[in-house]
Amino acid sequence: MTKANKIKPHFTRRNAIKTLGAGTVAASGLLPGMSGFAQAQSSEPIKIGFQVHRTGIGAAYGRWYDRTTTAAVKRINDMGGINGRPVEIIAEDDGTDPKRGAEVVEKFATQHNCDIAFGTLFSHVVFGSSPRAGELKIPYFVVSEGHHVASGKLNRYTLQPGITDVKSQVQAMAPYVGSNLGKKVTMIYPDFAFGHDHRDFFSEAIEREGGEVVAKIAIPPTETSFTRYFPNIPRDTEVIYHVMVGPAVLTFVKEMGEFFGDNSPEIFGFIDSLEAVDIASPGLEFLEGTYFWEGFPRHAQADQSEFDKTYRAAVGVDDMGASTSDPADVSTYSHMFGCWETLNIIKRGMEAADYQGPDNRAALIEAVEAMSDMEHSEDHPQGAKRFNGKTHQTFGHQYITKVTGGKLELVHTTSIEDTLYEDEVDYTTQAF
């Protein structure tokens, strides 16, 4: 059996001493520098099971989710941990596979004795894993974007408090697309739950703007060549809306450019089609003048916040969104912030619930359900959030950038109100 990867708690004598009272060392009998844990009922680590896509079509995201999680846990532990206890991450690869995802959740609960599970991105893996989390009664904090949580299709043990969902994203984007780019839209999307959310919710949203989706082109997520799909785009298309994921995204974008040349319709893409890909890559020159949705602008903007600067430094990302140690290693910047923010929400929830162990899991969920507005801060560098405890879903600002001179320049920021929709579930009414 392969041992799970562990992120060891990072503490310094200086950070531990910050939490001391004047007479704590003498009273506790602990070694100097370690008595920051004396106030906790247990100094055992809080174990967070990290369900990470190390392999499969989500591997590029998994690599950066891992780096972001490592940086966030280091920051939390440097500040004294949670309730005086260090945080330990136990990582298991789910292969971006639903069946393995459920098995990983079970390992967290029954073998590793984790307090919670965390981290999943791809929607089909969330769907495959969430039922097992509910059966095992282990809180499952996902960092996905599908509408699966807020739709009511999952359970009270599954929460998505640190990243927005597709329904809110496209609802906020559609007015800009309809008013500035065109009314007749062809959609190209992956043929699984995440892509279906885009298909359904954008179709509804653009119709409210007086537009229509003239073609819906679903592409298998394991596809490696895309040229044969492009002739299916109707001639009267004014806007191509694309959102692709997986290791072949560079091929997809290149082939789209080769097919259209200089005669393409307006192009609006979700940055998923370019996550972990340098827009300066050969063959992507045609992207100049096209638009992208970004969850968090990859390129540092002229009005960059201090919170973004601090976050970039912590996760090792430069102003162009690449690794500070390797400029060819481009981050998944519009998604990975969700790991940072979710871990800070978990910390806040555990502190509010005075979390000591698995017996307090229900209290942890209730504490998170009680949250609402979250300020733009180092805990939330992407922007302010509004959490809906009934639907277990967060809402936040969305960003539209335009490729200008090879850079992603911000042209529109939505309000949180633009992203809100009617509740479809009230998880707080479900028994634990």
GROMACS .gro file of C-alpha atoms in nm:
model
  432
    1MET     CA    1   0.000   0.000   0.000
    2THR     CA    2   0.133   0.343  -0.093
    3LYS     CA    3   0.159   0.578   0.199
    4ALA     CA    4  -0.038   0.899   0.178
    5ASN     CA    5   0.162   1.216   0.127
    6LYS     CA    6   0.169   1.439   0.433
    7ILE     CA    7   0.237   1.808   0.471
    8LYS     CA    8   0.413   1.838   0.802
    9PRO     CA    9   0.307   2.115   1.040
   10HIS     CA   10   0.537   2.416   1.020
   11PHE     CA   11   0.593   2.593   1.349
   12THR     CA   12   0.857   2.825   1.483
   13ARG     CA   13   0.943   2.905   1.841
   14ARG     CA   14   0.854   3.269   1.776
   15ASN     CA   15   0.507   3.188   1.645
   16ALA     CA   16   0.429   2.949   1.927
   17ILE     CA   17   0.540   3.194   2.195
   18LYS     CA   18   0.303   3.460   2.059
   19THR     CA   19   0.009   3.265   2.199
   20LEU     CA   20   0.147   3.226   2.551
   21GLY     CA   21   0.022   3.374   2.874
   22ALA     CA   22   0.285   3.491   3.120
   23GLY     CA   23   0.278   3.184   3.345
   24THR     CA   24   0.185   2.915   3.096
   25VAL     CA   25   0.521   2.742   3.069
   26ALA     CA   26   0.562   2.686   3.439
   27ALA     CA   27   0.205   2.568   3.478
   28SER     CA   28   0.209   2.325   3.190
   29GLY     CA   29   0.553   2.174   3.225
   30LEU     CA   30   0.593   2.191   2.846
   31LEU     CA   31   0.920   2.267   2.675
   32PRO     CA   32   0.983   2.637   2.613
   33GLY     CA   33   0.854   2.743   2.274
   34MET     CA   34   0.589   2.471   2.254
   35SER     CA   35   0.343   2.590   2.516
   36GLY     CA   36   0.127   2.758   2.253
   37PHE     CA   37  -0.062   2.429   2.251
   38ALA     CA   38  -0.125   2.421   2.625
   39GLN     CA   39  -0.467   2.581   2.593
   40ALA     CA   40  -0.591   2.317   2.351
   41GLN     CA   41  -0.756   2.003   2.484
   42SER     CA   42  -0.530   1.809   2.248
   43SER     CA   43  -0.203   1.894   2.077
   44GLU     CA   44  -0.264   1.621   1.819
   45PRO     CA   45  -0.276   1.760   1.465
   46ILE     CA   46  -0.604   1.841   1.297
   47LYS     CA   47  -0.595   1.609   0.998
   48ILE     CA   48  -0.737   1.732   0.670
   49GLY     CA   49  -0.774   1.472   0.398
   50PHE     CA   50  -0.674   1.635   0.069
   51GLN     CA   51  -0.843   1.469  -0.228
   52VAL     CA   52  -0.609   1.579  -0.507
   53HIS     CA   53  -0.610   1.516  -0.882
   54ARG     CA   54  -0.247   1.411  -0.915
   55THR     CA   55  -0.320   1.205  -1.226
   56GLY     CA   56  -0.592   1.198  -1.490
   57ILE     CA   57  -0.736   1.495  -1.678
   58GLY     CA   58  -0.722   1.716  -1.370
   59ALA     CA   59  -0.349   1.672  -1.303
   60ALA     CA   60  -0.247   2.030  -1.396
   61TYR     CA   61  -0.505   2.166  -1.153
   62GLY     CA   62  -0.406   1.912  -0.890
   63ARG     CA   63  -0.042   2.020  -0.900
   64TRP     CA   64  -0.135   2.382  -0.828
   65TYR     CA   65  -0.407   2.292  -0.580
   66ASP     CA   66  -0.132   2.105  -0.396
   67ARG     CA   67   0.105   2.402  -0.396
   68THR     CA   68  -0.167   2.641  -0.283
   69THR     CA   69  -0.280   2.407  -0.007
   70THR     CA   70   0.078   2.368   0.116
   71ALA     CA   71   0.122   2.745   0.128
   72ALA     CA   72  -0.212   2.803   0.304
   73VAL     CA   73  -0.139   2.539   0.569
   74LYS     CA   74   0.206   2.685   0.631
   75ARG     CA   75   0.047   3.027   0.688
   76ILE     CA   76  -0.218   2.882   0.923
   77ASN     CA   77   0.041   2.689   1.121
   78ASP     CA   78   0.274   2.989   1.138
   79MET     CA   79  -0.015   3.177   1.300
   80GLY     CA   80  -0.059   2.906   1.565
   81GLY     CA   81  -0.268   2.644   1.388
   82ILE     CA   82  -0.636   2.591   1.464
   83ASN     CA   83  -0.752   2.599   1.825
   84GLY     CA   84  -0.391   2.568   1.935
   85ARG     CA   85  -0.333   2.257   1.723
   86PRO     CA   86  -0.117   2.214   1.413
   87VAL     CA   87  -0.282   2.130   1.082
   88GLU     CA   88  -0.162   1.824   0.893
   89ILE     CA   89  -0.259   1.758   0.532
   90ILE     CA   90  -0.292   1.395   0.423
   91ALA     CA   91  -0.305   1.382   0.043
   92GLU     CA   92  -0.445   1.100  -0.169
   93ASP     CA   93  -0.461   1.092  -0.549
   94ASP     CA   94  -0.812   1.025  -0.683
   95GLY     CA   95  -0.695   0.999  -1.044
   96THR     CA   96  -0.970   1.250  -1.138
   97ASP     CA   97  -1.196   0.945  -1.125
   98PRO     CA   98  -1.536   0.927  -0.947
   99LYS     CA   99  -1.495   0.569  -0.821
  100ARG     CA  100  -1.149   0.634  -0.685
  101GLY     CA  101  -1.277   0.958  -0.537
  102ALA     CA  102  -1.527   0.772  -0.321
  103GLU     CA  103  -1.255   0.527  -0.217
  104VAL     CA  104  -1.027   0.815  -0.118
  105VAL     CA  105  -1.298   0.972   0.098
  106GLU     CA  106  -1.347   0.638   0.271
  107LYS     CA  107  -0.972   0.611   0.338
  108PHE     CA  108  -0.972   0.954   0.496
  109ALA     CA  109  -1.253   0.856   0.731
  110THR     CA  110  -1.161   0.498   0.817
  111GLN     CA  111  -0.785   0.459   0.770
  112HIS     CA  112  -0.628   0.801   0.818
  113ASN     CA  113  -0.877   0.919   1.083
  114CYS     CA  114  -0.904   1.259   0.919
  115ASP     CA  115  -1.125   1.526   1.070
  116ILE     CA  116  -1.256   1.643   0.732
  117ALA     CA  117  -1.207   1.591   0.358
  118PHE     CA  118  -1.114   1.876   0.126
  119GLY     CA  119  -1.004   1.985  -0.218
  120THR     CA  120  -1.195   1.816  -0.500
  121LEU     CA  121  -1.226   2.010  -0.827
  122PHE     CA  122  -1.379   1.807  -1.112
  123SER     CA  123  -1.756   1.787  -1.085
  124HIS     CA  124  -1.793   1.420  -1.177
  125VAL     CA  125  -1.554   1.331  -0.895
  126VAL     CA  126  -1.757   1.544  -0.652
  127PHE     CA  127  -2.073   1.361  -0.761
  128GLY     CA  128  -1.902   1.026  -0.711
  129SER     CA  129  -1.753   1.112  -0.373
  130SER     CA  130  -2.019   1.318  -0.196
  131PRO     CA  131  -2.261   1.031  -0.120
  132ARG     CA  132  -1.983   0.839   0.058
  133ALA     CA  133  -1.892   1.148   0.261
  134GLY     CA  134  -2.255   1.173   0.370
  135GLU     CA  135  -2.268   0.805   0.465
  136LEU     CA  136  -1.947   0.833   0.667
  137LYS     CA  137  -2.058   1.167   0.817
  138ILE     CA  138  -1.731   1.339   0.732
  139PRO     CA  139  -1.749   1.707   0.627
  140TYR     CA  140  -1.649   1.735   0.261
  141PHE     CA  141  -1.527   2.081   0.154
  142VAL     CA  142  -1.507   2.087  -0.226
  143VAL     CA  143  -1.320   2.343  -0.436
  144SER     CA  144  -1.512   2.285  -0.755
  145GLU     CA  145  -1.726   2.513  -0.972
  146GLY     CA  146  -2.021   2.299  -1.073
  147HIS     CA  147  -2.372   2.379  -0.958
  148HIS     CA  148  -2.392   2.037  -0.795
  149VAL     CA  149  -2.379   2.164  -0.436
  150ALA     CA  150  -2.626   2.454  -0.463
  151SER     CA  151  -2.863   2.247  -0.680
  152GLY     CA  152  -2.954   2.033  -0.378
  153LYS     CA  153  -2.835   1.711  -0.542
  154LEU     CA  154  -2.579   1.634  -0.272
  155ASN     CA  155  -2.603   1.637   0.109
  156ARG     CA  156  -2.549   1.845   0.421
  157TYR     CA  157  -2.194   1.714   0.465
  158THR     CA  158  -2.083   1.867   0.132
  159LEU     CA  159  -2.000   2.241   0.120
  160GLN     CA  160  -1.848   2.478  -0.137
  161PRO     CA  161  -1.768   2.794   0.061
  162GLY     CA  162  -1.447   2.914  -0.106
  163ILE     CA  163  -1.523   2.929  -0.480
  164THR     CA  164  -1.820   3.036  -0.692
  165ASP     CA  165  -2.025   2.805  -0.915
  166VAL     CA  166  -2.091   2.803  -1.289
  167LYS     CA  167  -2.451   2.921  -1.259
  168SER     CA  168  -2.349   3.241  -1.083
  169GLN     CA  169  -2.050   3.293  -1.314
  170VAL     CA  170  -2.240   3.269  -1.643
  171GLN     CA  171  -2.536   3.465  -1.508
  172ALA     CA  172  -2.298   3.753  -1.437
  173MET     CA  173  -2.110   3.717  -1.770
  174ALA     CA  174  -2.405   3.694  -2.010
  175PRO     CA  175  -2.506   4.064  -2.001
  176TYR     CA  176  -2.153   4.167  -2.103
  177VAL     CA  177  -2.139   3.910  -2.384
  178GLY     CA  178  -2.482   4.005  -2.517
  179SER     CA  179  -2.421   4.381  -2.501
  180ASN     CA  180  -2.064   4.392  -2.630
  181LEU     CA  181  -1.986   4.083  -2.839
  182GLY     CA  182  -2.302   3.948  -3.000
  183LYS     CA  183  -2.637   3.777  -2.957
  184LYS     CA  184  -2.594   3.454  -3.157
  185VAL     CA  185  -2.364   3.221  -2.968
  186THR     CA  186  -2.212   2.881  -3.043
  187MET     CA  187  -2.102   2.696  -2.729
  188ILE     CA  188  -1.816   2.445  -2.717
  189TYR     CA  189  -1.790   2.261  -2.387
  190PRO     CA  190  -1.681   1.929  -2.228
  191ASP     CA  191  -1.939   1.652  -2.223
  192PHE     CA  192  -1.977   1.600  -1.849
  193ALA     CA  193  -2.152   1.775  -1.559
  194PHE     CA  194  -1.933   2.086  -1.554
  195GLY     CA  195  -1.984   2.143  -1.927
  196HIS     CA  196  -2.354   2.069  -1.899
  197ASP     CA  197  -2.384   2.341  -1.633
  198HIS     CA  198  -2.232   2.589  -1.879
  199ARG     CA  199  -2.462   2.470  -2.157
  200ASP     CA  200  -2.779   2.497  -1.952
  201PHE     CA  201  -2.716   2.809  -1.748
  202PHE     CA  202  -2.556   3.019  -2.020
  203SER     CA  203  -2.835   2.929  -2.263
  204GLU     CA  204  -3.089   3.058  -2.011
  205ALA     CA  205  -2.884   3.367  -1.927
  206ILE     CA  206  -2.819   3.480  -2.287
  207GLU     CA  207  -3.187   3.435  -2.372
  208ARG     CA  208  -3.270   3.681  -2.094
  209GLU     CA  209  -3.043   3.926  -2.278
  210GLY     CA  210  -3.233   3.878  -2.605
  211GLY     CA  211  -2.977   3.639  -2.749
  212GLU     CA  212  -2.973   3.271  -2.837
  213VAL     CA  213  -2.740   2.976  -2.848
  214VAL     CA  214  -2.743   2.868  -3.213
  215ALA     CA  215  -2.530   2.554  -3.159
  216LYS     CA  216  -2.416   2.341  -2.866
  217ILE     CA  217  -2.105   2.134  -2.935
  218ALA     CA  218  -2.022   1.881  -2.663
  219ILE     CA  219  -1.672   1.733  -2.673
  220PRO     CA  220  -1.560   1.418  -2.484
  221PRO     CA  221  -1.322   1.519  -2.204
  222THR     CA  222  -1.059   1.273  -2.329
  223GLU     CA  223  -1.060   1.412  -2.686
  224THR     CA  224  -0.715   1.501  -2.824
  225SER     CA  225  -0.804   1.653  -3.163
  226PHE     CA  226  -1.077   1.908  -3.227
  227THR     CA  227  -1.067   2.029  -3.588
  228ARG     CA  228  -1.347   1.795  -3.694
  229TYR     CA  229  -1.588   1.973  -3.456
  230PHE     CA  230  -1.541   2.325  -3.591
  231PRO     CA  231  -1.736   2.281  -3.921
  232ASN     CA  232  -2.045   2.233  -3.700
  233ILE     CA  233  -2.034   2.602  -3.605
  234PRO     CA  234  -2.320   2.779  -3.790
  235ARG     CA  235  -2.227   3.058  -4.031
  236ASP     CA  236  -2.445   3.310  -3.850
  237THR     CA  237  -2.254   3.267  -3.524
  238GLU     CA  238  -2.150   3.603  -3.378
  239VAL     CA  239  -1.973   3.472  -3.067
  240ILE     CA  240  -1.791   3.148  -2.993
  241TYR     CA  241  -1.817   3.061  -2.623
  242HIS     CA  242  -1.557   2.801  -2.531
  243VAL     CA  243  -1.476   2.626  -2.206
  244MET     CA  244  -1.247   2.324  -2.225
  245VAL     CA  245  -1.050   2.135  -1.963
  246GLY     CA  246  -0.777   1.874  -1.946
  247PRO     CA  247  -0.431   1.814  -2.095
  248ALA     CA  248  -0.539   1.888  -2.455
  249VAL     CA  249  -0.652   2.248  -2.399
  250LEU     CA  250  -0.351   2.395  -2.581
  251THR     CA  251  -0.429   2.175  -2.882
  252PHE     CA  252  -0.792   2.287  -2.872
  253VAL     CA  253  -0.710   2.658  -2.873
  254LYS     CA  254  -0.441   2.622  -3.141
  255GLU     CA  255  -0.669   2.423  -3.371
  256MET     CA  256  -0.947   2.675  -3.327
  257GLY     CA  257  -0.708   2.950  -3.438
  258GLU     CA  258  -0.588   2.748  -3.737
  259PHE     CA  259  -0.946   2.680  -3.844
  260PHE     CA  260  -1.065   3.042  -3.834
  261GLY     CA  261  -0.749   3.235  -3.915
  262ASP     CA  262  -0.829   3.608  -3.930
  263ASN     CA  263  -1.201   3.553  -3.996
  264SER     CA  264  -1.327   3.432  -3.663
  265PRO     CA  265  -1.640   3.553  -3.486
  266GLU     CA  266  -1.592   3.727  -3.155
  267ILE     CA  267  -1.445   3.480  -2.908
  268PHE     CA  268  -1.534   3.462  -2.539
  269GLY     CA  269  -1.364   3.187  -2.343
  270PHE     CA  270  -1.360   3.069  -1.990
  271ILE     CA  271  -0.997   3.067  -1.879
  272ASP     CA  272  -1.035   2.691  -1.818
  273SER     CA  273  -0.946   2.657  -2.187
  274LEU     CA  274  -0.613   2.820  -2.109
  275GLU     CA  275  -0.542   2.726  -1.746
  276ALA     CA  276  -0.179   2.617  -1.701
  277VAL     CA  277  -0.109   2.738  -2.058
  278ASP     CA  278   0.103   3.041  -2.147
  279ILE     CA  279  -0.096   3.272  -2.377
  280ALA     CA  280   0.236   3.361  -2.541
  281SER     CA  281   0.269   3.001  -2.666
  282PRO     CA  282   0.334   2.974  -3.041
  283GLY     CA  283   0.009   2.936  -3.231
  284LEU     CA  284  -0.200   3.141  -2.988
  285GLU     CA  285  -0.142   3.477  -3.154
  286PHE     CA  286  -0.502   3.477  -3.278
  287LEU     CA  287  -0.620   3.521  -2.917
  288GLU     CA  288  -0.524   3.888  -2.936
  289GLY     CA  289  -0.842   4.086  -2.890
  290THR     CA  290  -1.045   3.794  -2.753
  291TYR     CA  291  -1.208   3.781  -2.411
  292PHE     CA  292  -1.190   3.552  -2.110
  293TRP     CA  293  -1.378   3.494  -1.789
  294GLU     CA  294  -1.132   3.468  -1.503
  295GLY     CA  295  -1.208   3.373  -1.146
  296PHE     CA  296  -0.897   3.563  -1.039
  297PRO     CA  297  -0.697   3.757  -1.303
  298ARG     CA  298  -0.382   3.561  -1.381
  299HIS     CA  299  -0.181   3.868  -1.479
  300ALA     CA  300  -0.131   4.125  -1.204
  301GLN     CA  301  -0.341   4.431  -1.287
  302ALA     CA  302  -0.251   4.800  -1.261
  303ASP     CA  303  -0.467   4.830  -0.949
  304GLN     CA  304  -0.339   4.508  -0.793
  305SER     CA  305  -0.437   4.475  -0.428
  306GLU     CA  306  -0.189   4.419  -0.147
  307PHE     CA  307  -0.379   4.097  -0.074
  308ASP     CA  308  -0.305   3.964  -0.424
  309LYS     CA  309   0.063   4.057  -0.385
  310THR     CA  310   0.087   3.873  -0.054
  311TYR     CA  311  -0.097   3.568  -0.188
  312ARG     CA  312   0.118   3.547  -0.503
  313ALA     CA  313   0.434   3.557  -0.295
  314ALA     CA  314   0.305   3.284  -0.062
  315VAL     CA  315   0.209   3.042  -0.342
  316GLY     CA  316   0.516   3.121  -0.553
  317VAL     CA  317   0.350   3.288  -0.852
  318ASP     CA  318   0.488   3.587  -1.042
  319ASP     CA  319   0.301   3.883  -1.194
  320MET     CA  320   0.237   3.684  -1.514
  321GLY     CA  321   0.083   3.391  -1.327
  322ALA     CA  322   0.377   3.154  -1.364
  323SER     CA  323   0.590   2.983  -1.103
  324THR     CA  324   0.856   3.210  -0.958
  325SER     CA  325   1.103   2.923  -0.997
  326ASP     CA  326   1.007   2.832  -1.355
  327PRO     CA  327   0.838   3.086  -1.588
  328ALA     CA  328   0.730   2.799  -1.816
  329ASP     CA  329   0.522   2.649  -1.534
  330VAL     CA  330   0.195   2.844  -1.563
  331SER     CA  331  -0.050   2.829  -1.273
  332THR     CA  332  -0.422   2.753  -1.261
  333TYR     CA  333  -0.471   3.095  -1.104
  334SER     CA  334  -0.846   3.127  -1.158
  335HIS     CA  335  -0.921   2.816  -0.955
  336MET     CA  336  -0.647   2.740  -0.704
  337PHE     CA  337  -0.725   3.040  -0.482
  338GLY     CA  338  -1.030   2.838  -0.375
  339CYS     CA  339  -0.803   2.606  -0.176
  340TRP     CA  340  -0.647   2.900   0.010
  341GLU     CA  341  -0.982   3.060   0.088
  342THR     CA  342  -1.157   2.733   0.179
  343LEU     CA  343  -0.885   2.640   0.429
  344ASN     CA  344  -0.921   2.981   0.594
  345ILE     CA  345  -1.297   2.926   0.616
  346ILE     CA  346  -1.240   2.583   0.770
  347LYS     CA  347  -1.010   2.745   1.026
  348ARG     CA  348  -1.269   3.009   1.108
  349GLY     CA  349  -1.545   2.748   1.134
  350MET     CA  350  -1.342   2.520   1.360
  351GLU     CA  351  -1.259   2.810   1.589
  352ALA     CA  352  -1.624   2.919   1.606
  353ALA     CA  353  -1.730   2.562   1.685
  354ASP     CA  354  -1.444   2.506   1.934
  355TYR     CA  355  -1.367   2.199   1.724
  356GLN     CA  356  -1.182   1.927   1.914
  357GLY     CA  357  -1.252   1.614   1.713
  358PRO     CA  358  -1.500   1.410   1.504
  359ASP     CA  359  -1.771   1.448   1.768
  360ASN     CA  360  -1.779   1.818   1.674
  361ARG     CA  361  -1.825   1.767   1.299
  362ALA     CA  362  -2.191   1.870   1.303
  363ALA     CA  363  -2.102   2.180   1.504
  364LEU     CA  364  -1.836   2.267   1.244
  365ILE     CA  365  -2.089   2.244   0.961
  366GLU     CA  366  -2.336   2.457   1.156
  367ALA     CA  367  -2.065   2.716   1.222
  368VAL     CA  368  -1.988   2.742   0.851
  369GLU     CA  369  -2.359   2.755   0.766
  370ALA     CA  370  -2.385   3.059   0.994
  371MET     CA  371  -2.129   3.252   0.789
  372SER     CA  372  -2.233   3.523   0.544
  373ASP     CA  373  -2.022   3.817   0.420
  374MET     CA  374  -1.645   3.776   0.400
  375GLU     CA  375  -1.426   4.081   0.348
  376HIS     CA  376  -1.155   4.114   0.083
  377SER     CA  377  -0.846   4.031   0.286
  378GLU     CA  378  -0.540   3.807   0.305
  379ASP     CA  379  -0.780   3.525   0.392
  380HIS     CA  380  -0.983   3.608   0.079
  381PRO     CA  381  -0.740   3.759  -0.174
  382GLN     CA  382  -0.966   3.694  -0.476
  383GLY     CA  383  -1.225   3.936  -0.342
  384ALA     CA  384  -1.516   3.969  -0.104
  385LYS     CA  385  -1.758   3.676  -0.075
  386ARG     CA  386  -2.114   3.616   0.038
  387PHE     CA  387  -2.184   3.265   0.166
  388ASN     CA  388  -2.533   3.118   0.163
  389GLY     CA  389  -2.558   2.871   0.451
  390LYS     CA  390  -2.879   2.718   0.318
  391THR     CA  391  -2.733   2.620  -0.018
  392HIS     CA  392  -2.372   2.568   0.102
  393GLN     CA  393  -2.253   2.787  -0.188
  394THR     CA  394  -2.048   3.107  -0.193
  395PHE     CA  395  -2.093   3.403  -0.429
  396GLY     CA  396  -1.830   3.654  -0.535
  397HIS     CA  397  -1.699   3.893  -0.798
  398GLN     CA  398  -1.631   3.769  -1.152
  399TYR     CA  399  -1.375   3.916  -1.391
  400ILE     CA  400  -1.366   3.961  -1.769
  401THR     CA  401  -1.027   4.022  -1.926
  402LYS     CA  402  -0.926   4.100  -2.284
  403VAL     CA  403  -0.603   3.983  -2.446
  404THR     CA  404  -0.424   4.308  -2.523
  405GLY     CA  405  -0.060   4.313  -2.626
  406GLY     CA  406  -0.027   3.956  -2.504
  407LYS     CA  407  -0.159   4.035  -2.157
  408LEU     CA  408  -0.491   3.960  -1.991
  409GLU     CA  409  -0.620   4.307  -1.906
  410LEU     CA  410  -0.926   4.352  -1.687
  411VAL     CA  411  -1.218   4.518  -1.868
  412HIS     CA  412  -1.513   4.433  -1.643
  413THR     CA  413  -1.577   4.328  -1.284
  414THR     CA  414  -1.920   4.210  -1.178
  415SER     CA  415  -2.083   4.284  -0.846
  416ILE     CA  416  -2.170   4.005  -0.606
  417GLU     CA  417  -2.536   4.094  -0.662
  418ASP     CA  418  -2.493   4.010  -1.034
  419THR     CA  419  -2.416   3.650  -0.937
  420LEU     CA  420  -2.704   3.578  -0.698
  421TYR     CA  421  -2.993   3.344  -0.782
  422GLU     CA  422  -3.290   3.195  -0.600
  423ASP     CA  423  -3.224   2.915  -0.349
  424GLU     CA  424  -3.288   2.564  -0.477
  425VAL     CA  425  -3.229   2.381  -0.149
  426ASP     CA  426  -3.205   2.436   0.226
  427TYR     CA  427  -2.948   2.190   0.357
  428THR     CA  428  -2.992   2.324   0.711
  429THR     CA  429  -3.324   2.138   0.729
  430GLN     CA  430  -3.153   1.803   0.672
  431ALA     CA  431  -3.066   1.593   0.975
  432PHE     CA  432  -2.705   1.503   1.047
   0.00000   0.00000   0.00000
